[in-house]
C-alpha positions as a Markdown table, in Angstrom:
| # | Residue | x | y | z |
|---|---|---|---|---|
| 1 | Unk | 11.2 | 52.6 | -49.4 |
| 2 | Unk | 12.9 | 50.8 | -46.6 |
| 3 | Unk | 11.1 | 48.1 | -44.7 |
| 4 | Unk | 10.6 | 48.4 | -41.0 |
| 5 | Unk | 12.8 | 46.3 | -38.8 |
| 6 | Unk | 11.2 | 43.1 | -37.4 |
| 7 | Unk | 9.8 | 43.3 | -33.9 |
| 8 | Unk | 12.0 | 41.3 | -31.6 |
| 9 | Unk | 10.5 | 40.3 | -28.3 |
| 10 | Unk | 12.5 | 41.1 | -25.2 |
| 11 | Unk | 15.0 | 38.5 | -24.0 |
| 12 | Unk | 12.8 | 37.9 | -20.9 |
| 13 | Unk | 9.8 | 37.0 | -23.0 |
| 14 | Unk | 11.8 | 34.5 | -25.1 |
| 15 | Unk | 13.3 | 33.0 | -21.9 |
| 16 | Unk | 9.9 | 32.6 | -20.2 |
| 17 | Unk | 8.5 | 31.1 | -23.4 |
| 18 | Unk | 11.3 | 28.5 | -23.3 |
| 19 | Unk | 10.1 | 27.5 | -19.9 |
| 20 | Unk | 6.6 | 27.0 | -21.2 |
| 21 | Unk | 7.8 | 24.8 | -24.0 |
| 22 | Unk | 9.8 | 22.8 | -21.6 |
| 23 | Unk | 6.9 | 22.2 | -19.3 |
| 24 | Unk | 4.8 | 20.9 | -22.2 |
| 25 | Unk | 7.5 | 18.3 | -23.0 |
| 26 | Unk | 7.0 | 16.8 | -19.6 |
| 27 | Unk | 3.2 | 16.7 | -19.8 |
| 28 | Unk | 3.1 | 15.1 | -23.2 |
| 29 | Unk | 5.7 | 12.6 | -22.3 |
| 30 | Unk | 3.9 | 11.4 | -19.3 |
| 31 | Unk | 6.9 | 11.7 | -17.1 |
| 32 | Unk | 7.6 | 14.0 | -14.2 |
| 33 | Unk | 10.5 | 16.4 | -14.6 |
| 34 | Unk | 11.4 | 19.7 | -12.9 |
| 35 | Unk | 12.2 | 23.1 | -14.4 |
| 36 | Unk | 15.9 | 22.6 | -15.0 |
| 37 | Unk | 15.2 | 19.1 | -16.3 |
| 38 | Unk | 12.9 | 20.6 | -18.9 |
| 39 | Unk | 15.9 | 21.9 | -20.7 |
| 40 | Unk | 17.4 | 18.4 | -20.9 |
| 41 | Unk | 19.3 | 17.5 | -24.0 |
| 42 | Unk | 19.6 | 13.8 | -23.1 |
| 43 | Unk | 18.3 | 11.8 | -20.2 |
| 44 | Unk | 18.4 | 8.3 | -18.8 |
| 45 | Unk | 15.9 | 7.6 | -15.9 |
| 46 | Unk | 14.9 | 4.5 | -14.0 |
| 47 | Unk | 11.7 | 4.0 | -12.0 |
| 48 | Unk | 10.8 | 1.3 | -9.4 |
| 49 | Unk | 7.5 | 0.5 | -7.8 |
| 50 | Unk | 7.1 | -1.9 | -4.9 |
| 51 | Unk | 4.9 | -5.0 | -5.3 |
| 52 | Unk | 1.3 | -5.0 | -4.4 |
| 53 | Unk | -1.6 | -7.5 | -4.6 |
| 54 | Unk | -4.2 | -7.1 | -7.4 |
| 55 | Unk | -7.5 | -8.5 | -8.5 |
| 56 | Unk | -7.0 | -11.1 | -11.2 |
| 57 | Unk | -9.4 | -11.3 | -14.2 |
| 58 | Unk | -11.2 | -14.7 | -14.6 |
| 59 | Unk | -9.2 | -17.2 | -16.6 |
| 60 | Unk | -5.8 | -15.7 | -15.9 |
| 61 | Unk | -2.9 | -16.3 | -13.6 |
| 62 | Unk | -0.1 | -14.1 | -12.1 |
| 63 | Unk | 2.1 | -14.0 | -9.1 |
| 64 | Unk | 0.8 | -13.0 | -5.7 |
| 65 | Unk | 2.3 | -9.5 | -6.1 |
| 66 | Unk | 2.4 | -7.1 | -9.1 |
| 67 | Unk | 5.5 | -4.9 | -9.3 |
| 68 | Unk | 6.6 | -2.4 | -12.0 |
| 69 | Unk | 9.9 | -1.0 | -13.3 |
| 70 | Unk | 10.5 | 1.6 | -16.0 |
| 71 | Unk | 13.5 | 2.7 | -18.1 |
| 72 | Unk | 13.2 | 6.0 | -20.1 |
| 73 | Unk | 15.7 | 7.4 | -22.6 |
| 74 | Unk | 15.2 | 10.8 | -24.3 |
| 75 | Unk | 17.1 | 13.1 | -26.6 |
| 76 | Unk | 16.4 | 16.5 | -28.1 |
| 77 | Unk | 18.0 | 19.1 | -30.4 |
| 78 | Unk | 17.0 | 22.7 | -30.3 |
| 79 | Unk | 16.8 | 25.1 | -33.3 |
| 80 | Unk | 16.2 | 28.8 | -33.0 |
| 81 | Unk | 14.9 | 30.9 | -35.9 |
| 82 | Unk | 13.8 | 34.5 | -36.5 |
| 83 | Unk | 15.9 | 36.3 | -33.9 |
| 84 | Unk | 14.6 | 33.9 | -31.2 |
| 85 | Unk | 10.9 | 34.4 | -32.0 |
| 86 | Unk | 10.6 | 30.7 | -32.9 |
| 87 | Unk | 12.1 | 27.8 | -31.1 |
| 88 | Unk | 11.9 | 24.2 | -32.5 |
| 89 | Unk | 12.8 | 21.1 | -30.7 |
| 90 | Unk | 13.3 | 17.8 | -32.5 |
| 91 | Unk | 13.8 | 14.7 | -30.5 |
| 92 | Unk | 12.4 | 11.4 | -29.4 |
| 93 | Unk | 11.9 | 9.1 | -26.4 |
| 94 | Unk | 11.8 | 5.4 | -25.6 |
| 95 | Unk | 10.1 | 4.2 | -22.5 |
| 96 | Unk | 10.0 | 0.5 | -21.4 |
| 97 | Unk | 7.8 | -0.7 | -18.6 |
| 98 | Unk | 8.3 | -4.1 | -17.1 |
| 99 | Unk | 5.3 | -5.3 | -15.1 |
| 100 | Unk | 4.1 | -8.6 | -13.6 |
| 101 | Unk | 0.8 | -8.6 | -15.4 |
| 102 | Unk | -1.8 | -11.4 | -15.6 |
| 103 | Unk | -1.7 | -13.9 | -18.5 |
| 104 | Unk | -4.3 | -16.3 | -19.9 |
| 105 | Unk | -3.8 | -19.6 | -18.1 |
| 106 | Unk | -2.9 | -21.6 | -21.2 |
| 107 | Unk | -0.2 | -19.1 | -22.2 |
| 108 | Unk | 1.2 | -18.7 | -18.7 |
| 109 | Unk | 2.0 | -22.5 | -18.3 |
| 110 | Unk | 4.6 | -22.4 | -21.1 |
| 111 | Unk | 6.5 | -19.4 | -19.8 |
| 112 | Unk | 9.5 | -19.4 | -17.5 |
| 113 | Unk | 8.2 | -16.2 | -15.8 |
| 114 | Unk | 4.4 | -16.3 | -15.9 |
| 115 | Unk | 2.8 | -12.9 | -16.0 |
| 116 | Unk | 5.9 | -10.8 | -16.8 |
| 117 | Unk | 5.2 | -8.3 | -19.6 |
| 118 | Unk | 7.2 | -5.6 | -21.2 |
| 119 | Unk | 5.4 | -2.6 | -22.7 |
| 120 | Unk | 7.1 | 0.0 | -24.9 |
| 121 | Unk | 6.6 | 3.6 | -26.0 |
| 122 | Unk | 8.8 | 4.8 | -28.9 |
| 123 | Unk | 7.8 | 8.3 | -30.1 |
| 124 | Unk | 9.3 | 11.1 | -32.1 |
| 125 | Unk | 8.9 | 14.6 | -30.7 |
| 126 | Unk | 8.2 | 17.8 | -32.6 |
| 127 | Unk | 7.8 | 20.9 | -30.3 |
| 128 | Unk | 7.2 | 24.4 | -31.5 |
| 129 | Unk | 7.3 | 27.6 | -29.5 |
| 130 | Unk | 6.2 | 30.9 | -31.1 |
| 131 | Unk | 6.5 | 34.2 | -29.2 |
| 132 | Unk | 4.2 | 36.6 | -30.9 |
| 133 | Unk | 4.4 | 39.7 | -28.6 |
| 134 | Unk | 6.2 | 40.7 | -25.5 |
| 135 | Unk | 3.8 | 38.7 | -23.2 |
| 136 | Unk | 2.3 | 35.8 | -25.1 |
| 137 | Unk | 3.8 | 32.5 | -26.3 |
| 138 | Unk | 2.1 | 29.7 | -28.2 |
| 139 | Unk | 3.4 | 26.3 | -27.4 |
| 140 | Unk | 2.5 | 23.1 | -29.4 |
| 141 | Unk | 3.8 | 19.6 | -29.6 |
| 142 | Unk | 3.2 | 16.5 | -31.7 |
| 143 | Unk | 4.3 | 13.1 | -30.6 |
| 144 | Unk | 3.7 | 10.4 | -33.2 |
| 145 | Unk | 4.9 | 6.9 | -32.3 |
| 146 | Unk | 4.3 | 3.4 | -31.1 |
| 147 | Unk | 2.4 | 3.0 | -27.8 |
| 148 | Unk | 2.6 | -0.7 | -27.1 |
| 149 | Unk | 1.3 | -2.3 | -30.3 |
| 150 | Unk | -0.8 | 0.8 | -31.2 |
| 151 | Unk | 0.4 | 3.6 | -33.6 |
| 152 | Unk | -1.0 | 7.0 | -32.9 |
| 153 | Unk | -0.3 | 10.7 | -32.5 |
| 154 | Unk | -0.5 | 12.4 | -29.1 |
| 155 | Unk | 0.0 | 16.2 | -28.6 |
| 156 | Unk | -1.0 | 19.4 | -26.9 |
| 157 | Unk | -1.1 | 23.2 | -27.3 |
| 158 | Unk | -1.4 | 26.1 | -24.9 |
| 159 | Unk | -0.7 | 29.8 | -24.6 |
| 160 | Unk | 1.5 | 31.3 | -21.9 |
| 161 | Unk | 1.2 | 34.9 | -20.7 |
| 162 | Unk | 3.8 | 36.7 | -18.6 |
| 163 | Unk | 1.8 | 38.4 | -15.9 |
| 164 | Unk | 4.8 | 39.8 | -13.9 |
| 165 | Unk | 8.5 | 39.8 | -13.9 |
| 166 | Unk | 8.4 | 36.7 | -11.6 |
| 167 | Unk | 5.3 | 34.8 | -12.9 |
| 168 | Unk | 4.0 | 33.2 | -16.1 |
| 169 | Unk | 0.6 | 31.6 | -16.4 |
| 170 | Unk | -0.8 | 29.6 | -19.3 |
| 171 | Unk | -3.8 | 27.4 | -20.3 |
| 172 | Unk | -4.6 | 25.0 | -23.2 |
| 173 | Unk | -5.6 | 21.5 | -24.1 |
| 174 | Unk | -3.7 | 18.2 | -24.4 |
| 175 | Unk | -4.8 | 15.0 | -26.1 |
| 176 | Unk | -2.6 | 12.4 | -24.4 |
| 177 | Unk | -2.8 | 9.3 | -22.3 |
| 178 | Unk | -1.1 | 10.5 | -19.1 |
| 179 | Unk | -4.1 | 9.2 | -17.1 |
| 180 | Unk | -3.6 | 5.8 | -18.7 |
| 181 | Unk | -6.5 | 6.5 | -21.1 |
| 182 | Unk | -6.3 | 8.6 | -24.2 |
| 183 | Unk | -8.4 | 11.7 | -23.4 |
| 184 | Unk | -8.7 | 15.4 | -24.1 |
| 185 | Unk | -7.4 | 17.1 | -20.9 |
| 186 | Unk | -7.4 | 20.9 | -20.1 |
| 187 | Unk | -4.0 | 22.0 | -18.8 |
| 188 | Unk | -2.9 | 25.0 | -16.7 |
| 189 | Unk | 0.8 | 26.1 | -16.6 |
| 190 | Unk | 2.3 | 28.1 | -13.8 |
| 191 | Unk | 6.0 | 29.1 | -13.3 |
| 192 | Unk | 6.6 | 31.5 | -10.5 |
| 193 | Unk | 9.8 | 32.5 | -8.6 |
| 194 | Unk | 8.6 | 34.3 | -5.4 |
| 195 | Unk | 12.2 | 34.6 | -4.2 |
| 196 | Unk | 15.7 | 34.0 | -5.4 |
| 197 | Unk | 15.9 | 30.5 | -3.9 |
| 198 | Unk | 12.3 | 29.3 | -4.4 |
| 199 | Unk | 10.6 | 28.1 | -7.6 |
| 200 | Unk | 7.0 | 26.9 | -8.3 |
| 201 | Unk | 6.8 | 25.0 | -11.5 |
| 202 | Unk | 3.5 | 23.2 | -12.5 |
| 203 | Unk | 1.7 | 21.9 | -15.5 |
| 204 | Unk | -1.6 | 20.7 | -14.0 |
| 205 | Unk | -2.8 | 18.0 | -13.8 |
| 206 | Unk | 0.3 | 16.2 | -15.0 |
| 207 | Unk | 2.8 | 17.5 | -12.5 |
| 208 | Unk | 3.7 | 20.2 | -9.9 |
| 209 | Unk | 7.1 | 21.0 | -8.4 |
| 210 | Unk | 8.2 | 23.2 | -5.5 |
| 211 | Unk | 12.0 | 23.8 | -5.5 |
| 212 | Unk | 14.4 | 25.3 | -2.9 |
| 213 | Unk | 17.9 | 26.0 | -4.3 |
| 214 | Unk | 20.3 | 26.5 | -1.3 |
| 215 | Unk | 23.3 | 26.8 | -3.5 |
| 216 | Unk | 24.4 | 26.5 | -7.2 |
| 217 | Unk | 24.4 | 23.0 | -8.4 |
| 218 | Unk | 22.0 | 21.7 | -5.7 |
| 219 | Unk | 18.2 | 21.8 | -5.8 |
| 220 | Unk | 15.8 | 20.3 | -3.2 |
| 221 | Unk | 12.1 | 19.9 | -3.9 |
| 222 | Unk | 8.7 | 18.3 | -3.5 |
| 223 | Unk | 7.1 | 16.7 | -6.5 |
| 224 | Unk | 3.6 | 15.6 | -7.4 |
| 225 | Unk | 3.3 | 13.8 | -10.8 |
| 226 | Unk | 1.1 | 11.7 | -13.0 |
| 227 | Unk | 2.8 | 9.2 | -15.3 |
| 228 | Unk | 0.9 | 6.9 | -17.6 |
| 229 | Unk | 0.0 | 5.7 | -21.1 |
| 230 | Unk | -2.6 | 3.7 | -23.0 |
| 231 | Unk | -0.8 | 0.7 | -24.4 |
| 232 | Unk | -2.1 | -1.4 | -27.3 |
| 233 | Unk | -1.6 | -5.1 | -26.6 |
| 234 | Unk | -0.4 | -7.9 | -28.8 |
| 235 | Unk | -2.6 | -11.0 | -29.2 |
| 236 | Unk | -0.5 | -12.9 | -26.7 |
| 237 | Unk | -1.0 | -10.2 | -24.1 |
| 238 | Unk | -4.9 | -10.1 | -24.3 |
| 239 | Unk | -6.6 | -10.8 | -21.0 |
| 240 | Unk | -10.4 | -10.8 | -20.4 |
| 241 | Unk | -10.8 | -9.8 | -24.1 |
| 242 | Unk | -8.8 | -6.6 | -23.4 |
| 243 | Unk | -7.0 | -5.1 | -26.4 |
| 244 | Unk | -5.5 | -2.1 | -24.5 |
| 245 | Unk | -3.9 | -1.6 | -21.1 |
| 246 | Unk | -4.6 | 1.6 | -19.2 |
| 247 | Unk | -1.6 | 2.1 | -16.8 |
| 248 | Unk | -0.9 | 5.2 | -14.7 |
| 249 | Unk | 0.7 | 6.2 | -11.4 |
| 250 | Unk | 0.2 | 9.4 | -9.4 |
| 251 | Unk | 3.1 | 10.0 | -7.0 |
| 252 | Unk | 4.1 | 12.4 | -4.3 |
| 253 | Unk | 7.5 | 12.7 | -2.7 |
| 254 | Unk | 10.8 | 14.7 | -2.2 |
| 255 | Unk | 13.3 | 15.1 | -4.9 |
| 256 | Unk | 16.9 | 16.3 | -5.5 |
| 257 | Unk | 19.0 | 17.5 | -8.4 |
| 258 | Unk | 22.8 | 17.7 | -8.1 |
| 259 | Unk | 25.5 | 18.7 | -10.5 |
| 260 | Unk | 28.6 | 17.0 | -8.9 |
| 261 | Unk | 31.0 | 18.3 | -11.5 |
| 262 | Unk | 29.3 | 21.6 | -12.2 |
| 263 | Unk | 28.4 | 22.4 | -15.8 |
| 264 | Unk | 25.5 | 20.7 | -17.6 |
| 265 | Unk | 25.6 | 17.2 | -16.2 |
| 266 | Unk | 23.1 | 16.5 | -13.4 |
| 267 | Unk | 22.2 | 13.5 | -11.2 |
| 268 | Unk | 18.6 | 13.3 | -9.9 |
| 269 | Unk | 16.7 | 11.3 | -7.4 |
| 270 | Unk | 13.1 | 11.1 | -6.1 |
| 271 | Unk | 11.2 | 8.9 | -3.7 |
| 272 | Unk | 7.9 | 8.7 | -2.0 |
| 273 | Unk | 4.5 | 7.1 | -2.2 |
| 274 | Unk | 1.9 | 6.6 | -4.9 |
| 275 | Unk | -1.5 | 8.3 | -4.2 |
| 276 | Unk | -3.5 | 6.9 | -7.1 |
| 277 | Unk | -2.9 | 4.0 | -9.4 |
| 278 | Unk | -4.7 | 2.7 | -12.6 |
| 279 | Unk | -4.1 | -0.7 | -14.1 |
| 280 | Unk | -7.0 | -1.8 | -16.3 |
| 281 | Unk | -7.6 | -3.9 | -19.4 |
| 282 | Unk | -9.9 | -2.2 | -21.9 |
| 283 | Unk | -11.6 | -2.9 | -25.2 |
| 284 | Unk | -13.2 | -0.3 | -27.5 |
| 285 | Unk | -12.6 | 2.4 | -24.9 |
| 286 | Unk | -14.4 | 0.5 | -22.2 |
| 287 | Unk | -12.8 | -1.1 | -19.1 |
| 288 | Unk | -13.2 | -4.9 | -19.0 |
| 289 | Unk | -11.0 | -5.8 | -16.1 |
| 290 | Unk | -9.8 | -3.5 | -13.3 |
| 291 | Unk | -6.8 | -4.9 | -11.4 |
| 292 | Unk | -7.1 | -2.2 | -8.6 |
| 293 | Unk | -3.4 | -2.1 | -7.5 |
| 294 | Unk | -2.8 | -0.6 | -4.1 |
| 295 | Unk | -0.5 | 2.3 | -3.3 |
| 296 | Unk | 3.1 | 1.5 | -2.8 |
| 297 | Unk | 6.5 | 3.2 | -2.3 |
| 298 | Unk | 8.4 | 4.3 | -5.4 |
| 299 | Unk | 11.9 | 5.4 | -6.4 |
| 300 | Unk | 13.1 | 7.4 | -9.4 |
| 301 | Unk | 16.8 | 8.1 | -10.3 |
| 302 | Unk | 18.7 | 9.1 | -13.3 |
| 303 | Unk | 21.1 | 11.4 | -15.1 |
| 304 | Unk | 20.7 | 14.2 | -17.6 |
| 305 | Unk | 22.6 | 16.7 | -19.7 |
| 306 | Unk | 21.2 | 20.1 | -20.1 |
| 307 | Unk | 21.2 | 22.3 | -23.2 |
């Protein structure tokens, strides 16, 4: 007796599912990225924050202003199995944050640049998308790696549902440190294209993007994003008995993507203001020193190659 042919979801369902997987990548990474950037095969992105005054913990020193820069490098490889029902992305990211943080006084006196610290995230990425009917897609991600001096696994999972030809909505849960602190966070995913030139793409509360595409190769948008991580600190970086650093920035501003040579290479830029910032030393899940940085202008720019 012959076996029935496997059920293959329509191409639209697989494509929308790919959008869901892409959005989760941005949320778990703790970096803002628009819809087209979610299909990035490789990226290099730089971030700058202007200096601002902070509250110094007792027994520490730092400069009058605290500034912050970030460099992020990511790469991914996509595998498709079972007629497109399952998509697997294997990749990794490295993110380095340079910040003028406080130092214990005795340590700072012997340094050429008192208070300057570099924090790292180096994580592998395993992302799985499984389309199990013509409307629903399960998206999951695991991100084991080094977060400062701490080794741990962050991740997330949610289910997307195609509610119309133009709109996909999903919901789930992440366990990540986008807010600076490692927390379980409910997520809501929305991708909607109300017209040919407009696109709404959001994975709340991590990011939300509104795009206008006046012509091929040029996208103009407005972005709201939350980028952060909980960093384990080395002994030399401990301040006020803090063993962890909670660092996060919520930003709002215009952005642009441009493919100057056509094809899969893009340049991107974004600028604006922070609307919320977190910079705290913590121990055993409890804040021990809140530096309370003020809001400042920011700039992001980079290049990416799409799949």
